CSV table of C-alpha atoms in Angstrom, one decimal:
chain,number,residue,atom,x,y,z
A,1,MET,CA,-42.0,34.3,-5.4
A,2,SER,CA,-45.7,34.6,-6.3
A,3,THR,CA,-46.6,34.8,-10.0
A,4,GLU,CA,-50.3,35.6,-9.4
A,5,ALA,CA,-50.0,39.3,-10.3
A,6,SER,CA,-50.5,40.3,-13.9
A,7,PRO,CA,-50.2,43.6,-15.8
A,8,PRO,CA,-53.3,45.5,-17.1
A,9,THR,CA,-54.3,44.4,-20.5
A,10,ASP,CA,-55.7,47.8,-21.6
A,11,PHE,CA,-52.7,49.9,-20.7
A,12,HIS,CA,-52.2,52.9,-23.0
A,13,MET,CA,-50.2,56.1,-22.6
A,14,GLN,CA,-51.1,59.0,-24.9
A,15,ARG,CA,-48.2,60.7,-26.6
A,16,SER,CA,-49.8,63.3,-28.8
A,17,SER,CA,-53.0,65.3,-29.4
A,18,ARG,CA,-52.2,65.6,-33.1
A,19,ASP,CA,-54.8,64.6,-35.7
A,20,VAL,CA,-52.6,62.5,-38.0
A,21,GLU,CA,-55.3,62.1,-40.6
A,22,ALA,CA,-55.5,65.9,-41.0
A,23,PHE,CA,-52.0,66.1,-42.5
A,24,LYS,CA,-52.3,63.4,-45.2
A,25,GLY,CA,-53.0,66.0,-47.9
A,26,ARG,CA,-50.2,68.2,-46.7
A,27,LEU,CA,-47.8,65.3,-46.9
A,28,GLU,CA,-48.9,64.7,-50.5
A,29,ASP,CA,-48.4,68.3,-51.5
A,30,TRP,CA,-45.0,68.4,-49.9
A,31,LEU,CA,-43.9,65.1,-51.5
A,32,ALA,CA,-44.9,66.5,-54.8
A,33,THR,CA,-42.1,69.1,-54.4
A,34,ARG,CA,-39.6,66.3,-53.6
A,35,LEU,CA,-40.5,63.7,-56.2
A,36,PRO,CA,-40.0,64.2,-60.0
A,37,SER,CA,-42.5,66.5,-61.8
A,38,GLY,CA,-45.9,64.8,-62.4
A,39,ALA,CA,-45.4,62.2,-59.7
A,40,SER,CA,-48.8,62.9,-58.2
A,41,PRO,CA,-48.0,61.2,-54.8
A,42,ARG,CA,-50.7,59.4,-52.9
A,43,VAL,CA,-50.3,58.8,-49.2
A,44,THR,CA,-51.9,56.0,-47.2
A,45,LEU,CA,-51.6,56.3,-43.4
A,46,HIS,CA,-51.0,53.2,-41.4
A,47,ALA,CA,-51.0,52.8,-37.6
A,48,GLY,CA,-48.4,54.4,-35.5
A,49,ILE,CA,-46.1,52.3,-33.3
A,50,GLU,CA,-47.7,52.1,-29.8
A,51,ALA,CA,-45.6,49.3,-28.2
A,52,ASN,CA,-42.5,51.4,-27.7
A,53,GLY,CA,-41.2,54.9,-27.2
A,54,LEU,CA,-42.5,57.8,-25.1
A,55,SER,CA,-40.9,60.9,-26.5
A,56,SER,CA,-41.7,61.3,-30.2
A,57,GLU,CA,-44.4,60.5,-32.7
A,58,THR,CA,-43.9,57.7,-35.2
A,59,VAL,CA,-46.3,57.3,-38.1
A,60,MET,CA,-46.2,54.5,-40.7
A,61,LEU,CA,-47.3,55.3,-44.2
A,62,GLY,CA,-47.3,54.1,-47.7
A,63,VAL,CA,-46.6,56.3,-50.7
A,64,ALA,CA,-47.5,55.6,-54.4
A,65,TRP,CA,-46.4,57.9,-57.2
A,66,THR,CA,-45.8,58.0,-61.0
A,67,GLN,CA,-42.3,58.2,-62.3
A,68,ASP,CA,-41.1,57.7,-65.9
A,69,GLY,CA,-44.6,56.5,-66.8
A,70,ALA,CA,-44.5,53.7,-64.3
A,71,GLU,CA,-46.3,53.3,-60.9
A,72,ARG,CA,-43.9,53.3,-57.9
A,73,THR,CA,-44.7,52.5,-54.3
A,74,GLY,CA,-42.7,52.7,-51.1
A,75,GLU,CA,-43.3,52.0,-47.4
A,76,TYR,CA,-42.0,54.7,-45.0
A,77,VAL,CA,-41.9,55.7,-41.4
A,78,ALA,CA,-42.2,59.4,-40.4
A,79,ARG,CA,-40.3,60.5,-37.4
A,80,VAL,CA,-42.1,63.6,-36.0
A,81,ALA,CA,-40.7,66.0,-33.4
A,82,PRO,CA,-43.0,66.3,-30.4
A,83,ALA,CA,-45.4,69.3,-30.2
A,84,GLU,CA,-44.8,71.7,-27.4
A,85,GLN,CA,-48.5,71.5,-26.2
A,86,ASP,CA,-48.1,67.7,-25.7
A,87,ILE,CA,-45.5,68.0,-23.0
A,88,PRO,CA,-42.3,66.9,-24.7
A,89,VAL,CA,-39.9,64.7,-22.7
A,90,PHE,CA,-36.8,66.7,-23.7
A,91,SER,CA,-36.2,70.4,-23.2
A,92,SER,CA,-34.9,70.6,-26.8
A,93,TYR,CA,-35.3,68.2,-29.7
A,94,ASP,CA,-32.8,68.2,-32.6
A,95,LEU,CA,-34.5,66.1,-35.3
A,96,GLN,CA,-31.9,67.2,-37.9
A,97,ALA,CA,-29.1,65.8,-35.8
A,98,GLN,CA,-31.0,62.4,-35.7
A,99,TYR,CA,-31.4,62.4,-39.4
A,100,ASP,CA,-27.7,63.2,-40.0
A,101,VAL,CA,-26.5,60.6,-37.5
A,102,ILE,CA,-28.6,57.8,-39.1
A,103,ARG,CA,-27.4,58.8,-42.6
A,104,LEU,CA,-23.7,58.9,-41.5
A,105,VAL,CA,-23.9,55.6,-39.6
A,106,GLY,CA,-25.4,54.0,-42.7
A,107,GLU,CA,-22.6,55.4,-44.8
A,108,LEU,CA,-19.7,54.6,-42.5
A,109,THR,CA,-20.6,51.3,-40.9
A,110,ASP,CA,-22.4,48.0,-41.5
A,111,VAL,CA,-24.7,48.8,-38.5
A,112,PRO,CA,-28.2,48.2,-39.8
A,113,VAL,CA,-30.1,51.5,-39.9
A,114,PRO,CA,-33.1,52.5,-42.0
A,115,ALA,CA,-32.3,54.5,-45.2
A,116,VAL,CA,-33.4,58.1,-44.6
A,117,SER,CA,-35.2,59.7,-47.5
A,118,TRP,CA,-36.5,63.3,-46.9
A,119,MET,CA,-36.2,65.8,-44.1
A,120,GLU,CA,-38.6,68.6,-43.4
A,121,PRO,CA,-36.9,70.8,-40.8
A,122,THR,CA,-39.2,73.9,-40.6
A,123,GLY,CA,-42.4,72.4,-39.1
A,124,GLU,CA,-44.4,74.4,-41.8
A,125,VAL,CA,-45.9,71.3,-43.4
A,126,ILE,CA,-47.6,69.4,-40.5
A,127,GLY,CA,-46.8,71.7,-37.6
A,128,SER,CA,-43.6,69.9,-36.5
A,129,PRO,CA,-40.3,69.0,-38.2
A,130,PHE,CA,-40.2,65.4,-39.5
A,131,PHE,CA,-38.2,63.1,-41.7
A,132,LEU,CA,-39.1,60.0,-43.6
A,133,MET,CA,-37.1,56.8,-43.6
A,134,GLU,CA,-37.7,53.6,-45.4
A,135,ARG,CA,-39.7,51.0,-43.4
A,136,VAL,CA,-37.8,47.9,-42.4
A,137,ASP,CA,-39.5,44.6,-41.6
A,138,GLY,CA,-38.9,43.2,-38.1
A,139,ILE,CA,-40.2,42.7,-34.6
A,140,VAL,CA,-39.5,44.7,-31.5
A,141,PRO,CA,-39.3,43.6,-27.9
A,142,PRO,CA,-42.2,45.6,-26.3
A,143,ASP,CA,-41.5,48.0,-23.6
A,144,VAL,CA,-45.1,49.2,-23.0
A,145,LEU,CA,-45.8,46.8,-21.4
A,146,PRO,CA,-42.2,45.6,-20.9
A,147,TYR,CA,-41.1,42.3,-22.5
A,148,THR,CA,-40.1,41.1,-19.0
A,149,PHE,CA,-43.9,40.8,-18.2
A,150,GLY,CA,-44.2,37.7,-20.4
A,151,ASP,CA,-46.5,36.6,-23.1
A,152,ASN,CA,-44.4,37.9,-26.0
A,153,TRP,CA,-42.0,36.5,-28.5
A,154,LEU,CA,-38.8,37.3,-26.7
A,155,PHE,CA,-39.9,36.1,-23.3
A,156,ASP,CA,-41.1,32.8,-24.8
A,157,ALA,CA,-38.0,32.3,-27.0
A,158,PRO,CA,-35.4,29.5,-26.3
A,159,GLU,CA,-32.4,30.5,-24.3
A,160,ALA,CA,-30.0,30.2,-27.3
A,161,ASP,CA,-32.1,32.7,-29.3
A,162,ARG,CA,-32.3,35.1,-26.4
A,163,ARG,CA,-28.5,34.9,-26.1
A,164,ARG,CA,-28.0,35.5,-29.9
A,165,LEU,CA,-30.2,38.6,-29.6
A,166,GLN,CA,-28.2,39.9,-26.7
A,167,ASP,CA,-24.8,39.2,-28.3
A,168,THR,CA,-25.6,40.7,-31.7
A,169,THR,CA,-27.1,43.8,-30.1
A,170,VAL,CA,-23.9,44.3,-28.0
A,171,GLU,CA,-21.9,43.9,-31.3
A,172,VAL,CA,-23.8,46.9,-32.6
A,173,LEU,CA,-22.5,49.0,-29.8
A,174,ALA,CA,-18.9,47.9,-30.4
A,175,ARG,CA,-19.2,48.8,-34.1
A,176,LEU,CA,-20.7,52.2,-33.4
A,177,HIS,CA,-18.0,52.9,-30.9
A,178,ALA,CA,-15.3,52.0,-33.4
A,179,ILE,CA,-16.2,54.7,-35.9
A,180,PRO,CA,-12.9,56.7,-36.3
A,181,ASP,CA,-12.6,60.4,-35.4
A,182,PRO,CA,-16.1,60.7,-34.0
A,183,THR,CA,-15.6,64.2,-32.5
A,184,THR,CA,-15.0,65.5,-36.1
A,185,THR,CA,-17.5,63.4,-38.0
A,186,PHE,CA,-20.2,64.0,-35.4
A,187,GLY,CA,-19.0,67.4,-34.1
A,188,PHE,CA,-22.6,68.7,-34.4
A,189,LEU,CA,-23.5,66.5,-31.4
A,190,GLU,CA,-21.2,68.4,-29.0
A,191,ARG,CA,-23.1,69.5,-25.9
A,192,GLU,CA,-23.4,73.2,-25.5
A,193,HIS,CA,-22.9,73.0,-21.7
A,194,GLY,CA,-19.9,73.8,-19.5
A,195,GLY,CA,-17.3,71.1,-18.7
A,196,ALA,CA,-13.8,70.2,-19.5
A,197,THR,CA,-14.5,66.8,-20.9
A,198,PRO,CA,-17.4,65.2,-23.0
A,199,LEU,CA,-18.6,63.4,-19.9
A,200,ALA,CA,-18.6,66.5,-17.8
A,201,ARG,CA,-20.6,68.3,-20.5
A,202,ASN,CA,-23.1,65.3,-20.6
A,203,LEU,CA,-23.5,65.6,-16.8
A,204,ALA,CA,-24.1,69.4,-17.1
A,205,TRP,CA,-26.7,68.7,-19.8
A,206,LEU,CA,-28.4,66.2,-17.4
A,207,ARG,CA,-28.4,68.7,-14.6
A,208,GLY,CA,-30.0,71.3,-16.8
A,209,TRP,CA,-32.6,68.9,-18.1
A,210,TYR,CA,-33.6,67.9,-14.6
A,211,GLU,CA,-33.9,71.5,-13.4
A,212,TRP,CA,-36.2,72.2,-16.4
A,213,ALA,CA,-38.3,69.1,-15.6
A,214,ALA,CA,-38.5,69.9,-11.9
A,215,ALA,CA,-39.8,73.4,-12.6
A,216,ASP,CA,-43.0,71.8,-14.1
A,217,LEU,CA,-43.5,69.2,-11.3
A,218,ALA,CA,-41.3,69.2,-8.2
A,219,ARG,CA,-37.8,68.5,-7.1
A,220,SER,CA,-36.8,65.0,-6.2
A,221,PRO,CA,-34.6,64.5,-3.1
A,222,LEU,CA,-33.4,61.2,-4.6
A,223,VAL,CA,-32.3,62.8,-7.9
A,224,ASP,CA,-30.8,65.8,-6.0
A,225,ARG,CA,-28.8,63.3,-3.9
A,226,ALA,CA,-27.7,61.2,-7.0
A,227,LEU,CA,-26.6,64.3,-9.0
A,228,ALA,CA,-24.6,65.6,-6.1
A,229,TRP,CA,-22.7,62.3,-5.9
A,230,LEU,CA,-22.2,62.1,-9.6
A,231,GLU,CA,-20.8,65.7,-9.7
A,232,ALA,CA,-18.5,64.9,-6.8
A,233,HIS,CA,-17.2,61.7,-8.3
A,234,LEU,CA,-17.0,62.5,-12.0
A,235,PRO,CA,-14.6,60.0,-13.7
A,236,ALA,CA,-11.4,61.5,-15.0
A,237,THR,CA,-11.8,60.5,-18.7
A,238,ASP,CA,-11.9,62.4,-21.9
A,239,ASP,CA,-13.0,59.4,-23.9
A,240,ALA,CA,-15.5,60.2,-26.6
A,241,VAL,CA,-17.2,57.8,-29.0
A,242,LEU,CA,-20.5,58.0,-30.9
A,243,CYS,CA,-23.0,56.9,-28.2
A,244,TRP,CA,-26.3,55.7,-29.5
A,245,GLY,CA,-27.8,57.0,-26.3
A,246,ASP,CA,-31.0,55.1,-26.0
A,247,ALA,CA,-29.2,51.8,-26.4
A,248,ARG,CA,-31.8,49.2,-25.5
A,249,ILE,CA,-33.4,46.3,-27.3
A,250,GLY,CA,-36.8,48.1,-27.4
A,251,ASN,CA,-35.2,50.4,-30.0
A,252,VAL,CA,-34.2,47.6,-32.4
A,253,LEU,CA,-36.1,45.8,-35.1
A,254,TYR,CA,-35.1,42.1,-35.1
A,255,GLN,CA,-35.2,39.4,-37.7
A,256,ASP,CA,-34.3,35.9,-36.5
A,257,PHE,CA,-33.1,37.3,-33.2
A,258,GLU,CA,-30.5,39.6,-34.9
A,259,PRO,CA,-30.7,43.4,-35.5
A,260,ALA,CA,-32.3,44.4,-38.7
A,261,ALA,CA,-32.6,48.1,-37.9
A,262,VAL,CA,-31.3,50.3,-35.1
A,263,LEU,CA,-33.8,53.0,-34.3
A,264,ASP,CA,-34.5,56.0,-32.0
A,265,TRP,CA,-31.4,58.2,-32.0
A,266,GLU,CA,-32.9,61.1,-30.0
A,267,MET,CA,-30.4,60.7,-27.1
A,268,VAL,CA,-27.3,60.3,-29.4
A,269,ALA,CA,-24.2,62.0,-27.9
A,270,LEU,CA,-20.5,62.0,-27.8
A,271,GLY,CA,-19.1,60.4,-24.6
A,272,PRO,CA,-17.5,57.4,-23.0
A,273,ARG,CA,-18.5,54.0,-24.4
A,274,GLU,CA,-19.6,53.0,-20.8
A,275,MET,CA,-22.6,55.3,-21.3
A,276,ASP,CA,-24.1,53.0,-23.9
A,277,VAL,CA,-23.1,49.7,-22.3
A,278,SER,CA,-24.5,50.8,-19.0
A,279,TRP,CA,-27.7,51.9,-20.6
A,280,LEU,CA,-28.3,48.5,-22.2
A,281,VAL,CA,-27.8,46.8,-18.9
A,282,PHE,CA,-29.7,49.3,-16.7
A,283,ALA,CA,-32.7,49.5,-19.0
A,284,HIS,CA,-33.2,45.8,-18.6
A,285,ARG,CA,-32.7,46.1,-14.8
A,286,VAL,CA,-35.5,48.7,-14.7
A,287,PHE,CA,-37.9,46.4,-16.4
A,288,GLN,CA,-36.9,43.4,-14.3
A,289,THR,CA,-37.4,45.5,-11.1
A,290,ILE,CA,-41.0,46.3,-12.2
A,291,THR,CA,-41.7,42.6,-12.7
A,292,ASP,CA,-40.2,41.8,-9.3
A,293,MET,CA,-42.5,44.3,-7.7
A,294,LEU,CA,-45.5,42.7,-9.4
A,295,GLY,CA,-44.4,39.2,-8.3
A,296,LEU,CA,-43.7,38.2,-11.9
A,297,PRO,CA,-40.8,35.9,-12.9
A,298,GLY,CA,-39.3,38.3,-15.5
A,299,MET,CA,-35.9,37.6,-17.1
A,300,PRO,CA,-33.3,37.9,-14.4
A,301,ASP,CA,-30.5,36.1,-16.3
A,302,PHE,CA,-30.9,38.2,-19.5
A,303,LEU,CA,-28.6,41.2,-20.3
A,304,ASP,CA,-26.7,40.9,-17.0
A,305,GLU,CA,-23.7,43.1,-16.7
A,306,GLU,CA,-21.1,40.3,-16.6
A,307,SER,CA,-22.2,38.7,-19.9
A,308,VAL,CA,-22.7,42.0,-21.7
A,309,ARG,CA,-19.2,43.1,-20.7
A,310,ALA,CA,-17.8,39.9,-22.0
A,311,SER,CA,-19.8,40.1,-25.3
A,312,TYR,CA,-18.6,43.7,-25.8
A,313,GLU,CA,-15.0,42.9,-25.5
A,314,ARG,CA,-15.3,39.7,-27.7
A,315,ALA,CA,-16.9,41.9,-30.3
A,316,GLY,CA,-13.8,44.1,-30.4
A,317,GLY,CA,-14.9,46.8,-28.0
A,318,ALA,CA,-12.2,48.4,-25.9
A,319,PRO,CA,-11.9,47.3,-22.3
A,320,LEU,CA,-14.6,48.8,-20.1
A,321,GLY,CA,-14.1,50.6,-16.9
A,322,ASP,CA,-16.3,50.3,-13.8
A,323,LEU,CA,-19.9,50.9,-14.7
A,324,THR,CA,-21.3,52.0,-11.3
A,325,TRP,CA,-21.0,55.7,-12.0
A,326,PHE,CA,-22.7,55.3,-15.4
A,327,HIS,CA,-25.5,53.2,-13.9
A,328,LEU,CA,-26.3,56.0,-11.5
A,329,TYR,CA,-26.0,58.6,-14.3
A,330,ASN,CA,-28.4,56.6,-16.5
A,331,GLY,CA,-30.7,56.0,-13.5
A,332,VAL,CA,-31.1,59.8,-13.2
A,333,ILE,CA,-32.0,60.0,-16.8
A,334,TRP,CA,-34.7,57.4,-16.3
A,335,CYS,CA,-36.0,59.5,-13.4
A,336,VAL,CA,-36.2,62.6,-15.5
A,337,VAL,CA,-38.0,60.7,-18.2
A,338,PHE,CA,-40.5,59.4,-15.7
A,339,MET,CA,-41.0,63.0,-14.5
A,340,ARG,CA,-41.8,64.2,-17.9
A,341,THR,CA,-44.1,61.3,-18.9
A,342,GLY,CA,-45.8,61.7,-15.5
A,343,VAL,CA,-46.5,65.4,-16.3
A,344,ARG,CA,-47.9,64.3,-19.7
A,345,GLN,CA,-50.1,61.7,-18.1
A,346,ILE,CA,-51.5,64.4,-15.8
A,347,HIS,CA,-52.0,66.7,-18.8
A,348,PHE,CA,-54.0,64.1,-20.7
A,349,GLY,CA,-56.0,63.1,-17.5
A,350,GLU,CA,-54.6,59.6,-17.3
A,351,ILE,CA,-53.3,60.0,-13.7
A,352,GLU,CA,-53.8,62.4,-10.8
A,353,ARG,CA,-50.9,64.7,-9.8
A,354,PRO,CA,-49.0,62.6,-7.3
A,355,GLU,CA,-48.3,63.8,-3.8
A,356,ASP,CA,-44.8,62.2,-4.0
A,357,ILE,CA,-43.0,62.7,-7.3
A,358,GLU,CA,-40.8,59.7,-6.6
A,359,GLY,CA,-43.9,57.5,-6.9
A,360,LEU,CA,-43.5,57.9,-10.6
A,361,PHE,CA,-40.0,56.4,-10.6
A,362,HIS,CA,-40.1,52.8,-11.5
A,363,CYS,CA,-36.3,52.8,-11.2
A,364,LYS,CA,-36.4,54.1,-7.6
A,365,PRO,CA,-35.3,50.8,-5.9
A,366,LEU,CA,-32.3,50.6,-8.3
A,367,ILE,CA,-31.3,54.2,-7.6
A,368,GLU,CA,-31.5,53.7,-3.8
A,369,GLN,CA,-29.5,50.5,-4.1
A,370,LEU,CA,-26.8,52.2,-6.1
A,371,LEU,CA,-26.6,55.1,-3.7
A,372,GLN,CA,-26.3,52.7,-0.8
A,373,GLU,CA,-23.5,50.8,-2.6
A,374,VAL,CA,-21.5,54.0,-3.1
A,375,GLY,CA,-22.1,55.2,0.4
A,376,ALA,CA,-24.1,58.3,-0.7
């Protein structure tokens, strides 16, 4: 395989048209109502996180204030709901649910999550709802451009360290899935879509999200075909655990190749544990497929299904069923994400409107392969 191809070094994908500097004073005024009287908070804005994530805004900031006659400081991350004019990825965005899940996971488990501080649900302060969480030190495997492209800390790490990262990340899934009585504790996550089981309701949600995305771009014959197969072969399970949703290593801060903070809960849901385990495997396969198409070596032996399954069961996770249906389900999610980010790129003038919508799907070869395997 040739290794002569290389990714562009100036790649950038715009997420927002918001002027972050403009709301510094508004944040200070709002924090003055949350901190003790006379705190006089001062906000320093740092850079946002550009290496990962495509669906929300993340702003890093420092806060200094006076309390009990002493100067206090803190480092925070603001999670900001996307603005409608910036082409959001999701048809609806429940930031309050994300805040509540992070808080509950921190209280109920030893899964490392940032401490959440303050929630602003109205959007009246900066134009969108947001919450602040304490900043955690760590490093993230990049996904823009993907870590499989090389020239980054994970790609260059020794095999033993890569395996430690994989195993400890899988352990996070097992601990999340072990939270007792999830449908009561996290009942606010229940999908408001028709279906007799949690999985059926997740599939109905996915169908609705796709129809919404297609209305702004075009329908995809590949997605239509995949959804038809998924609906005709829905697994007969009523299993429901807390699923992180966007369960991939690009949403974890690591220290010494172990999770220091689990981030990005915007796809959190109640459903079968296979949803999360499949997502972890499939997300890596998407990135590996991209490197294969570019003639790059990638990381073909990392996060493979067999070793992830074994790690999950060693970590105390319940035995897993076949993941094929869930790979295809998650593949459709990736397609819809690429549809929405494609519309956003068109909106910001980064790409021309494609003649073939499926040209946006970096996961297309995987979807076609899965459909061929299931005879669809």
